[in-house]
Amino acid sequence: MIYKFFELLLKIATRIYFKNKHVSGKGNIPKGKPVMFVANHPGAFMDPIVIGTFGDRSLYYIARGESFKNKFASWFFKRLHMIPVYRKEETPELTHKNSEIFSACYEHFEKGRSLMIFPEGTSKIEYRLRKVKSGAARIALGAESQNDFGLDLTIVPVGLTYSNPKNFRTDVHVSFGKPISIREYKEEYEEDSFVTARRLTKNIEQAIKNQMLLIENQENDMLFNQLQSLYFDEMIKRFKEPNLSNEEKLKLKNDLVKAIDYFKNSKPELIKKLQQLLNEYFHEIQDIELKHPEFNKRLVGGKTSFTNHVLNLVGGLPIFITGFITSFIPYRLSGYMAEKFSKRDDFTGALRLVIGSFTFLFTYVGWAFVFSFFVSVPISIVASLMLPIIGMYTLGYLRIYKALRAELFYQKMIVTENYNFKNLLELRESIIDELEEARLLYNKTVMNNF
C-alpha cells in the first residue's frame, strides 16, 4: 500500500519535474518474466524513481545497508521495495547478512519480479561509468543456477543522461538497451562460475556505456559542455535534415566526444586554439547570462516574436498571479530544503523531487479546504486539480518574460552598436566557422555521418 502510494505520487512528480523526457528502447523490457535492470548512477535516488516511472514495471531496489540501521527506517524502506546490501567498507560487521539478501533476490526473480541494481555502487553527477562491481552478475547467475537456468531471467541495461539533475524543469534521456539473457551463460557457468561472473560483469559494463552519454576522459568535460552550449544546436540546424530523433542526438553527442579525443591526438594545436577561443567567449558572455539566462537560446534560436511575447504576458497575467500565490511557497520551500539538507550535488535534485512531491501535495490539499469554504466541495476539488496546471503555466510565463528580456537586450546592443557586444557576436561566429571546418575534416577522415 505504501509503495503503491509513493509509486503513483512520484510518477506524477517525475513527469512534472523534467521539462523534456526522452525515453527510448522500452520495447526491450520483457513482460511477464523476471528482469534485472542495471544502470549508471548519476542522480542518487532520483535514478530508481526515473527508471521506475518510465520503465512501467514495479521495482525492487538494492540499497546501501547502512540506511537500514534504524528500526523505523528499516521497516519503512522495506515497504518501499528496498533490499539492503552491506558493504565491507561501510558495515563490515553486517556483511554476513548478504547471503540472506541474495536469497531474497532469488525469490523475487522466482516470482517474476524486477530488480533494480546500480552496479557502480556509488552515485556521482558525471558523464562517466565508474568501475562496475560483480554483484549484479553474481546475483543473476546465482538465481538462474538455483533454478537450473529455467527462470528465463534477463538483464536490461539502462543509460541515464540528465542535462542537469539538480534543477527543476531540465531534461532527462532514459535509454533501455537490448536485454542480456542469462540462460546463454549456462554451460560456461557450470564450467567456471568465477570466470563467467567476470565476463558477464564486463558485458554489463559495456551494455550500460552503449546507452548513455559517455565522456571517459574527465579533462574533456569542460570542453564538451562549452561545445554543447555554443555549437551543438547550431550544428544540427545546419544539417540538411535537422529533425533528428532523440536517439540520434545522443549518438551525435557521443560522436562529439570521440571527435574531441581524435583532434587531441591528431591535431593538438587545433584543440588548443579552440579551447582558447571558447574560454574567451564564455568569459565574455558570463556576465550577460547572469542577467539574461535565456540569452544563449536567443543566439541559437534566432529572433523571438516581440508582439506574441507581450500579448502572452499581458493576457496571461491573471493566471500567473494565481499560480504565483498558490505555488510560490511549496516551490521555494522544496528548493530551500533540498539545498539545506543535501551534502552532495547528486542528492540535491532527488531531494528536490521528493520534498516537492509532498510540499505541493499538502499545499494543494490545503487550498482545496480553503476553496471549500467559499464554493461547493466538488468545485473546490476541480479548482485544486487545476492548480498544478496553473503552476506549470506560471513557470512558462516566467520563461517567456526572460526570453523577452533577452530579446530586448539583444536589440538594444544592436541598435546602440555596442562595440564589445559586436566583438562577442563576431567571436561566436568565428568559433562556429572553426568548428564547422573541424567537423567536415572529421567526417572526411574518420566517419561518414558525424
CSV table of C-alpha atoms in Angstrom, one decimal:
chain,number,residue,atom,x,y,z
A,1,MET,CA,0.0,0.0,0.0
A,2,ILE,CA,2.8,2.4,1.0
A,3,TYR,CA,4.8,1.5,-2.2
A,4,LYS,CA,1.8,2.0,-4.5
A,5,PHE,CA,1.1,5.4,-3.0
A,6,PHE,CA,4.7,6.6,-3.4
A,7,GLU,CA,4.9,5.0,-6.8
A,8,LEU,CA,1.9,6.9,-8.1
A,9,LEU,CA,2.9,10.2,-6.4
A,10,LEU,CA,6.5,10.1,-7.7
A,11,LYS,CA,5.5,9.0,-11.2
A,12,ILE,CA,3.3,12.2,-11.4
A,13,ALA,CA,6.1,14.3,-9.8
A,14,THR,CA,8.8,13.0,-12.1
A,15,ARG,CA,6.8,13.8,-15.3
A,16,ILE,CA,6.3,17.3,-13.9
A,17,TYR,CA,9.9,17.7,-12.7
A,18,PHE,CA,11.5,17.2,-16.1
A,19,LYS,CA,10.7,19.5,-18.9
A,20,ASN,CA,11.8,17.2,-21.8
A,21,LYS,CA,11.5,13.4,-21.1
A,22,HIS,CA,13.2,11.3,-23.8
A,23,VAL,CA,12.6,7.5,-23.5
A,24,SER,CA,14.0,5.0,-25.9
A,25,GLY,CA,14.1,1.2,-26.1
A,26,LYS,CA,11.0,0.5,-24.0
A,27,GLY,CA,10.3,-2.4,-26.3
A,28,ASN,CA,13.4,-4.1,-24.9
A,29,ILE,CA,11.8,-4.5,-21.5
A,30,PRO,CA,10.4,-8.1,-21.2
A,31,LYS,CA,6.9,-8.6,-19.9
A,32,GLY,CA,5.7,-11.4,-17.7
A,33,LYS,CA,9.1,-12.7,-16.6
A,34,PRO,CA,11.9,-11.7,-14.2
A,35,VAL,CA,14.1,-8.7,-15.2
A,36,MET,CA,17.2,-7.2,-13.6
A,37,PHE,CA,17.7,-3.5,-14.6
A,38,VAL,CA,21.3,-2.3,-14.4
A,39,ALA,CA,22.1,1.4,-14.9
A,40,ASN,CA,24.6,4.2,-14.4
A,41,HIS,CA,24.1,6.2,-11.3
A,42,PRO,CA,24.5,10.0,-11.7
A,43,GLY,CA,21.4,11.1,-9.7
A,44,ALA,CA,21.3,9.3,-6.3
A,45,PHE,CA,17.8,8.0,-5.5
A,46,MET,CA,16.3,10.1,-8.4
A,47,ASP,CA,17.7,7.3,-10.7
A,48,PRO,CA,15.4,4.5,-9.5
A,49,ILE,CA,12.5,6.8,-9.4
A,50,VAL,CA,13.1,7.8,-13.1
A,51,ILE,CA,13.6,4.2,-14.2
A,52,GLY,CA,10.5,3.1,-12.3
A,53,THR,CA,8.5,5.9,-13.8
A,54,PHE,CA,9.4,5.3,-17.4
A,55,GLY,CA,10.1,1.5,-17.3
A,56,ASP,CA,6.4,0.7,-16.4
A,57,ARG,CA,7.3,-2.0,-14.0
A,58,SER,CA,7.2,-2.1,-10.2
A,59,LEU,CA,10.7,-2.3,-9.0
A,60,TYR,CA,12.6,-3.7,-6.1
A,61,TYR,CA,15.9,-2.0,-5.3
A,62,ILE,CA,19.3,-2.9,-4.0
A,63,ALA,CA,20.2,-0.2,-1.5
A,64,ARG,CA,23.1,0.6,0.9
A,65,GLY,CA,22.6,-1.5,4.1
A,66,GLU,CA,23.7,1.3,6.5
A,67,SER,CA,20.5,3.1,5.7
A,68,PHE,CA,18.6,0.3,7.4
A,69,LYS,CA,20.2,0.5,10.9
A,70,ASN,CA,17.3,2.4,12.4
A,71,LYS,CA,14.3,0.2,13.1
A,72,PHE,CA,11.8,2.6,11.7
A,73,ALA,CA,14.0,3.3,8.6
A,74,SER,CA,14.3,-0.5,8.1
A,75,TRP,CA,10.6,-1.0,8.3
A,76,PHE,CA,9.8,1.9,6.0
A,77,PHE,CA,12.5,1.2,3.4
A,78,LYS,CA,11.5,-2.4,3.1
A,79,ARG,CA,7.9,-1.3,2.3
A,80,LEU,CA,9.3,0.8,-0.5
A,81,HIS,CA,10.8,-2.4,-2.0
A,82,MET,CA,14.3,-1.7,-0.9
A,83,ILE,CA,16.7,-4.6,-0.2
A,84,PRO,CA,19.8,-3.8,1.9
A,85,VAL,CA,23.3,-4.9,0.9
A,86,TYR,CA,26.1,-4.4,3.4
A,87,ARG,CA,29.5,-3.3,2.2
A,88,LYS,CA,32.8,-4.2,3.9
A,89,GLU,CA,34.0,-0.6,3.9
A,90,GLU,CA,30.7,0.7,5.5
A,91,THR,CA,29.3,-2.0,7.7
A,92,PRO,CA,31.8,-4.9,8.0
A,93,GLU,CA,30.0,-6.3,11.0
A,94,LEU,CA,26.9,-6.9,8.9
A,95,THR,CA,28.3,-8.4,5.7
A,96,HIS,CA,27.3,-11.9,6.9
A,97,LYS,CA,23.7,-10.9,6.1
A,98,ASN,CA,24.4,-10.6,2.4
A,99,SER,CA,23.8,-14.3,1.9
A,100,GLU,CA,20.2,-13.7,3.1
A,101,ILE,CA,19.9,-10.8,0.7
A,102,PHE,CA,21.0,-12.9,-2.2
A,103,SER,CA,18.4,-15.5,-1.3
A,104,ALA,CA,15.7,-12.7,-1.2
A,105,CYS,CA,16.7,-11.6,-4.7
A,106,TYR,CA,16.5,-15.1,-6.0
A,107,GLU,CA,13.0,-15.3,-4.5
A,108,HIS,CA,11.9,-12.1,-6.2
A,109,PHE,CA,13.1,-13.5,-9.6
A,110,GLU,CA,11.3,-16.7,-9.0
A,111,LYS,CA,8.1,-14.7,-8.5
A,112,GLY,CA,8.7,-13.0,-11.9
A,113,ARG,CA,9.5,-9.6,-10.3
A,114,SER,CA,12.0,-7.0,-11.5
A,115,LEU,CA,15.1,-5.8,-9.5
A,116,MET,CA,17.0,-2.6,-9.9
A,117,ILE,CA,20.8,-2.6,-9.3
A,118,PHE,CA,23.3,0.2,-9.8
A,119,PRO,CA,26.5,-1.8,-10.2
A,120,GLU,CA,28.8,1.1,-9.8
A,121,GLY,CA,27.9,1.1,-6.1
A,122,THR,CA,28.1,4.9,-5.7
A,123,SER,CA,26.4,7.9,-7.2
A,124,LYS,CA,28.1,10.9,-8.8
A,125,ILE,CA,27.0,13.5,-11.3
A,126,GLU,CA,29.3,12.9,-14.3
A,127,TYR,CA,29.2,11.5,-17.8
A,128,ARG,CA,31.2,8.5,-16.9
A,129,LEU,CA,30.7,5.0,-15.7
A,130,ARG,CA,32.8,4.1,-12.7
A,131,LYS,CA,34.1,0.5,-12.3
A,132,VAL,CA,31.2,-1.9,-12.3
A,133,LYS,CA,31.2,-4.3,-9.4
A,134,SER,CA,30.4,-8.0,-9.9
A,135,GLY,CA,27.4,-8.2,-7.5
A,136,ALA,CA,24.7,-7.9,-10.3
A,137,ALA,CA,26.3,-10.6,-12.3
A,138,ARG,CA,26.6,-12.9,-9.3
A,139,ILE,CA,23.0,-12.4,-8.3
A,140,ALA,CA,21.7,-13.0,-11.8
A,141,LEU,CA,23.8,-16.2,-12.3
A,142,GLY,CA,23.1,-17.4,-8.8
A,143,ALA,CA,19.4,-17.1,-9.3
A,144,GLU,CA,19.4,-19.0,-12.6
A,145,SER,CA,21.8,-21.6,-11.2
A,146,GLN,CA,19.5,-22.2,-8.2
A,147,ASN,CA,16.6,-22.8,-10.7
A,148,ASP,CA,18.6,-24.9,-13.2
A,149,PHE,CA,18.7,-21.9,-15.6
A,150,GLY,CA,14.9,-22.2,-16.1
A,151,LEU,CA,13.9,-18.7,-14.9
A,152,ASP,CA,14.5,-17.0,-18.3
A,153,LEU,CA,16.0,-14.1,-16.4
A,154,THR,CA,17.2,-11.2,-18.5
A,155,ILE,CA,19.3,-8.1,-17.7
A,156,VAL,CA,18.2,-4.9,-19.2
A,157,PRO,CA,21.0,-2.2,-19.3
A,158,VAL,CA,19.8,1.4,-18.8
A,159,GLY,CA,21.5,4.6,-19.6
A,160,LEU,CA,20.5,7.8,-17.8
A,161,THR,CA,21.6,11.1,-19.2
A,162,TYR,CA,20.5,14.3,-17.4
A,163,SER,CA,21.0,17.8,-18.7
A,164,ASN,CA,21.2,18.9,-15.0
A,165,PRO,CA,19.6,16.6,-12.4
A,166,LYS,CA,19.9,19.2,-9.7
A,167,ASN,CA,17.5,21.7,-11.3
A,168,PHE,CA,13.7,21.6,-11.8
A,169,ARG,CA,12.4,21.6,-15.4
A,170,THR,CA,15.6,20.2,-17.0
A,171,ASP,CA,15.9,17.3,-19.4
A,172,VAL,CA,16.3,13.5,-19.0
A,173,HIS,CA,17.0,10.8,-21.5
A,174,VAL,CA,16.3,7.2,-20.4
A,175,SER,CA,17.6,4.5,-22.8
A,176,PHE,CA,16.7,0.9,-22.3
A,177,GLY,CA,19.2,-1.4,-24.1
A,178,LYS,CA,18.9,-4.9,-25.6
A,179,PRO,CA,18.3,-7.5,-22.9
A,180,ILE,CA,21.1,-9.9,-21.9
A,181,SER,CA,19.8,-13.5,-21.5
A,182,ILE,CA,21.4,-15.2,-18.5
A,183,ARG,CA,20.3,-18.6,-19.9
A,184,GLU,CA,23.0,-18.2,-22.5
A,185,TYR,CA,25.7,-18.4,-19.8
A,186,LYS,CA,24.7,-21.8,-18.5
A,187,GLU,CA,27.4,-24.0,-19.9
A,188,GLU,CA,30.1,-21.5,-19.2
A,189,TYR,CA,28.9,-21.0,-15.7
A,190,GLU,CA,28.9,-24.7,-15.0
A,191,GLU,CA,32.5,-25.0,-16.1
A,192,ASP,CA,33.8,-21.9,-14.2
A,193,SER,CA,31.4,-19.7,-12.2
A,194,PHE,CA,34.1,-17.2,-11.3
A,195,VAL,CA,35.3,-16.5,-14.8
A,196,THR,CA,31.7,-16.4,-16.1
A,197,ALA,CA,30.7,-13.8,-13.5
A,198,ARG,CA,33.7,-11.6,-14.6
A,199,ARG,CA,32.7,-11.9,-18.2
A,200,LEU,CA,29.1,-11.0,-17.5
A,201,THR,CA,30.2,-8.1,-15.4
A,202,LYS,CA,32.3,-6.8,-18.4
A,203,ASN,CA,29.3,-7.3,-20.7
A,204,ILE,CA,27.0,-5.4,-18.3
A,205,GLU,CA,29.5,-2.5,-18.1
A,206,GLN,CA,29.8,-2.2,-21.9
A,207,ALA,CA,26.0,-2.5,-22.4
A,208,ILE,CA,25.4,0.4,-20.0
A,209,LYS,CA,28.0,2.5,-21.7
A,210,ASN,CA,26.3,1.9,-25.0
A,211,GLN,CA,23.1,3.6,-23.6
A,212,MET,CA,24.5,6.7,-22.0
A,213,LEU,CA,26.4,9.9,-22.8
A,214,LEU,CA,29.9,8.8,-22.1
A,215,ILE,CA,33.0,11.1,-21.5
A,216,GLU,CA,35.6,8.7,-20.2
A,217,ASN,CA,38.4,11.4,-20.1
A,218,GLN,CA,37.5,13.9,-17.3
A,219,GLU,CA,39.7,16.5,-18.9
A,220,ASN,CA,37.2,16.8,-21.7
A,221,ASP,CA,34.2,17.7,-19.5
A,222,MET,CA,34.6,21.5,-19.8
A,223,LEU,CA,35.3,21.5,-23.5
A,224,PHE,CA,32.3,19.2,-24.2
A,225,ASN,CA,30.0,21.4,-22.1
A,226,GLN,CA,31.2,24.5,-23.9
A,227,LEU,CA,30.7,22.9,-27.3
A,228,GLN,CA,27.3,21.6,-26.3
A,229,SER,CA,26.2,25.1,-25.2
A,230,LEU,CA,27.6,27.0,-28.1
A,231,TYR,CA,27.7,24.7,-31.0
A,232,PHE,CA,25.5,21.5,-30.7
A,233,ASP,CA,22.1,23.0,-31.6
A,234,GLU,CA,23.7,25.3,-34.2
A,235,MET,CA,25.4,22.3,-35.8
A,236,ILE,CA,22.1,20.4,-36.1
A,237,LYS,CA,20.4,23.5,-37.6
A,238,ARG,CA,23.0,23.4,-40.4
A,239,PHE,CA,22.3,19.7,-41.3
A,240,LYS,CA,20.3,19.0,-44.5
A,241,GLU,CA,17.8,17.1,-42.3
A,242,PRO,CA,17.9,18.8,-38.9
A,243,ASN,CA,14.9,16.8,-37.4
A,244,LEU,CA,16.9,14.2,-35.5
A,245,SER,CA,15.4,11.7,-33.1
A,246,ASN,CA,16.5,11.8,-29.5
A,247,GLU,CA,18.5,8.6,-30.1
A,248,GLU,CA,20.3,10.3,-33.0
A,249,LYS,CA,21.1,13.3,-30.8
A,250,LEU,CA,22.5,11.1,-28.1
A,251,LYS,CA,24.7,9.3,-30.6
A,252,LEU,CA,25.8,12.7,-32.1
A,253,LYS,CA,26.9,13.8,-28.6
A,254,ASN,CA,28.9,10.7,-28.2
A,255,ASP,CA,30.4,11.3,-31.6
A,256,LEU,CA,31.3,14.8,-30.5
A,257,VAL,CA,33.2,13.3,-27.5
A,258,LYS,CA,35.0,11.0,-29.9
A,259,ALA,CA,35.9,13.9,-32.1
A,260,ILE,CA,37.4,15.7,-29.2
A,261,ASP,CA,39.7,12.7,-28.5
A,262,TYR,CA,40.5,12.4,-32.1
A,263,PHE,CA,41.7,16.0,-32.5
A,264,LYS,CA,43.5,16.0,-29.2
A,265,ASN,CA,45.6,13.1,-30.6
A,266,SER,CA,45.9,14.1,-34.3
A,267,LYS,CA,45.8,17.9,-34.2
A,268,PRO,CA,46.5,19.2,-30.7
A,269,GLU,CA,47.3,22.7,-32.0
A,270,LEU,CA,43.7,23.0,-33.3
A,271,ILE,CA,42.2,21.9,-29.9
A,272,LYS,CA,44.4,24.3,-28.1
A,273,LYS,CA,43.3,27.2,-30.4
A,274,LEU,CA,39.6,26.2,-29.9
A,275,GLN,CA,39.9,26.0,-26.2
A,276,GLN,CA,41.4,29.5,-26.0
A,277,LEU,CA,38.6,30.9,-28.2
A,278,LEU,CA,35.9,29.1,-26.2
A,279,ASN,CA,37.3,30.2,-22.9
A,280,GLU,CA,37.5,33.8,-24.1
A,281,TYR,CA,33.9,33.6,-25.4
A,282,PHE,CA,32.4,32.1,-22.2
A,283,HIS,CA,34.3,34.6,-20.1
A,284,GLU,CA,32.8,37.4,-22.0
A,285,ILE,CA,29.3,36.0,-22.0
A,286,GLN,CA,29.2,35.1,-18.3
A,287,ASP,CA,28.0,38.4,-17.0
A,288,ILE,CA,25.3,38.6,-19.7
A,289,GLU,CA,23.9,35.2,-18.9
A,290,LEU,CA,23.7,36.0,-15.2
A,291,LYS,CA,21.3,38.8,-16.0
A,292,HIS,CA,19.7,37.1,-19.1
A,293,PRO,CA,19.7,33.3,-18.7
A,294,GLU,CA,17.8,32.9,-21.9
A,295,PHE,CA,20.4,34.8,-23.9
A,296,ASN,CA,22.2,31.8,-25.4
A,297,LYS,CA,18.9,30.3,-26.5
A,298,ARG,CA,18.2,33.6,-28.3
A,299,LEU,CA,21.5,33.4,-30.1
A,300,VAL,CA,20.9,29.8,-31.2
A,301,GLY,CA,17.2,30.1,-31.9
A,302,GLY,CA,17.2,33.4,-33.6
A,303,LYS,CA,14.8,36.4,-33.2
A,304,THR,CA,11.8,35.9,-31.0
A,305,SER,CA,8.4,37.3,-31.6
A,306,PHE,CA,8.2,40.5,-29.6
A,307,THR,CA,4.5,41.1,-30.2
A,308,ASN,CA,3.5,37.5,-29.3
A,309,HIS,CA,5.5,37.6,-26.1
A,310,VAL,CA,4.0,40.9,-25.0
A,311,LEU,CA,0.4,39.6,-25.8
A,312,ASN,CA,1.1,36.4,-23.9
A,313,LEU,CA,2.4,38.3,-20.9
A,314,VAL,CA,-0.5,40.7,-20.7
A,315,GLY,CA,-3.2,38.1,-21.4
A,316,GLY,CA,-1.7,35.5,-19.0
A,317,LEU,CA,-1.1,37.9,-16.1
A,318,PRO,CA,-4.2,36.9,-14.1
A,319,ILE,CA,-3.2,33.2,-14.4
A,320,PHE,CA,0.4,34.0,-13.5
A,321,ILE,CA,-0.7,35.8,-10.3
A,322,THR,CA,-2.9,32.9,-9.3
A,323,GLY,CA,-0.1,30.4,-9.9
A,324,PHE,CA,2.4,32.6,-8.0
A,325,ILE,CA,0.1,32.9,-5.0
A,326,THR,CA,-0.8,29.2,-4.8
A,327,SER,CA,2.6,27.6,-5.8
A,328,PHE,CA,5.3,30.0,-4.7
A,329,ILE,CA,5.7,28.7,-1.1
A,330,PRO,CA,6.0,25.0,-1.9
A,331,TYR,CA,8.3,25.8,-4.9
A,332,ARG,CA,10.7,27.8,-2.8
A,333,LEU,CA,10.4,25.6,0.2
A,334,SER,CA,11.3,22.4,-1.7
A,335,GLY,CA,14.3,24.1,-3.2
A,336,TYR,CA,15.5,25.6,0.1
A,337,MET,CA,15.1,22.3,2.0
A,338,ALA,CA,16.9,20.4,-0.8
A,339,GLU,CA,19.9,22.8,-0.6
A,340,LYS,CA,19.8,22.8,3.2
A,341,PHE,CA,19.8,19.0,3.7
A,342,SER,CA,21.9,17.9,0.8
A,343,LYS,CA,25.5,17.5,1.4
A,344,ARG,CA,26.2,16.1,-2.1
A,345,ASP,CA,25.3,17.5,-5.5
A,346,ASP,CA,23.9,14.3,-6.7
A,347,PHE,CA,21.3,14.2,-3.9
A,348,THR,CA,20.1,17.8,-4.5
A,349,GLY,CA,17.8,17.1,-7.4
A,350,ALA,CA,16.5,13.9,-5.8
A,351,LEU,CA,15.6,15.7,-2.6
A,352,ARG,CA,14.0,18.5,-4.5
A,353,LEU,CA,11.8,16.0,-6.4
A,354,VAL,CA,10.7,14.0,-3.3
A,355,ILE,CA,10.3,17.0,-1.0
A,356,GLY,CA,8.5,18.9,-3.7
A,357,SER,CA,6.1,16.0,-4.2
A,358,PHE,CA,4.9,16.4,-0.7
A,359,THR,CA,5.1,20.1,-0.2
A,360,PHE,CA,3.0,20.7,-3.4
A,361,LEU,CA,0.6,17.9,-2.4
A,362,PHE,CA,-0.1,19.3,1.0
A,363,THR,CA,-0.3,22.8,-0.3
A,364,TYR,CA,-2.9,21.9,-2.9
A,365,VAL,CA,-4.9,19.9,-0.4
A,366,GLY,CA,-4.8,22.9,1.8
A,367,TRP,CA,-6.1,25.2,-0.9
A,368,ALA,CA,-8.9,22.7,-1.5
A,369,PHE,CA,-10.0,23.1,2.1
A,370,VAL,CA,-9.8,26.9,1.7
A,371,PHE,CA,-11.8,26.8,-1.5
A,372,SER,CA,-14.5,24.6,0.1
A,373,PHE,CA,-15.4,27.4,2.5
A,374,PHE,CA,-16.3,29.7,-0.4
A,375,VAL,CA,-17.7,27.3,-3.0
A,376,SER,CA,-19.1,23.8,-3.1
A,377,VAL,CA,-16.8,20.9,-2.4
A,378,PRO,CA,-17.0,19.5,-6.0
A,379,ILE,CA,-16.0,22.8,-7.4
A,380,SER,CA,-13.2,23.2,-4.8
A,381,ILE,CA,-11.8,19.8,-5.8
A,382,VAL,CA,-11.8,20.7,-9.5
A,383,ALA,CA,-10.2,24.0,-8.8
A,384,SER,CA,-7.4,22.3,-6.7
A,385,LEU,CA,-6.8,19.8,-9.5
A,386,MET,CA,-6.2,22.8,-11.8
A,387,LEU,CA,-3.6,24.3,-9.5
A,388,PRO,CA,-0.7,22.1,-10.8
A,389,ILE,CA,-1.5,23.1,-14.4
A,390,ILE,CA,-1.6,26.7,-13.4
A,391,GLY,CA,1.7,26.3,-11.6
A,392,MET,CA,3.3,24.9,-14.7
A,393,TYR,CA,1.8,27.8,-16.7
A,394,THR,CA,3.4,30.2,-14.2
A,395,LEU,CA,6.9,28.8,-14.9
A,396,GLY,CA,6.3,29.0,-18.6
A,397,TYR,CA,5.2,32.6,-18.1
A,398,LEU,CA,8.4,33.4,-16.4
A,399,ARG,CA,10.4,31.8,-19.2
A,400,ILE,CA,8.5,34.0,-21.7
A,401,TYR,CA,9.4,37.0,-19.6
A,402,LYS,CA,13.1,36.1,-19.5
A,403,ALA,CA,13.1,35.4,-23.3
A,404,LEU,CA,11.6,38.8,-23.9
A,405,ARG,CA,14.2,40.5,-21.7
A,406,ALA,CA,16.9,38.7,-23.6
A,407,GLU,CA,15.5,39.8,-26.9
A,408,LEU,CA,15.2,43.4,-25.7
A,409,PHE,CA,18.8,43.3,-24.5
A,410,TYR,CA,19.9,41.9,-27.8
A,411,GLN,CA,18.1,44.5,-29.9
A,412,LYS,CA,19.4,47.3,-27.6
A,413,MET,CA,23.0,46.2,-28.1
A,414,ILE,CA,22.5,46.0,-31.9
A,415,VAL,CA,20.8,49.4,-32.2
A,416,THR,CA,23.4,51.2,-30.0
A,417,GLU,CA,26.2,49.4,-31.9
A,418,ASN,CA,27.8,48.3,-28.7
A,419,TYR,CA,31.5,47.6,-29.5
A,420,ASN,CA,32.0,44.8,-27.0
A,421,PHE,CA,28.8,43.1,-28.0
A,422,LYS,CA,29.6,43.3,-31.7
A,423,ASN,CA,33.0,41.7,-30.9
A,424,LEU,CA,31.3,38.9,-28.9
A,425,LEU,CA,29.0,38.0,-31.8
A,426,GLU,CA,31.9,38.0,-34.2
A,427,LEU,CA,33.9,35.8,-31.9
A,428,ARG,CA,31.0,33.4,-31.7
A,429,GLU,CA,30.7,33.2,-35.5
A,430,SER,CA,34.4,32.7,-35.9
A,431,ILE,CA,34.3,29.8,-33.4
A,432,ILE,CA,31.4,28.2,-35.2
A,433,ASP,CA,33.2,28.5,-38.5
A,434,GLU,CA,36.3,26.8,-37.0
A,435,LEU,CA,34.1,24.1,-35.6
A,436,GLU,CA,32.3,23.5,-38.9
A,437,GLU,CA,35.7,23.1,-40.6
A,438,ALA,CA,36.8,20.7,-38.0
A,439,ARG,CA,33.5,18.7,-38.3
A,440,LEU,CA,33.9,18.4,-42.1
A,441,LEU,CA,37.5,17.3,-41.7
A,442,TYR,CA,36.5,14.7,-39.1
A,443,ASN,CA,33.7,13.5,-41.5
A,444,LYS,CA,36.2,13.1,-44.2
A,445,THR,CA,38.9,11.3,-42.3
A,446,VAL,CA,37.1,9.3,-39.6
A,447,MET,CA,33.4,8.8,-40.3
A,448,ASN,CA,30.7,9.4,-42.8
A,449,ASN,CA,27.8,10.9,-40.9
A,450,PHE,CA,29.0,12.8,-37.8
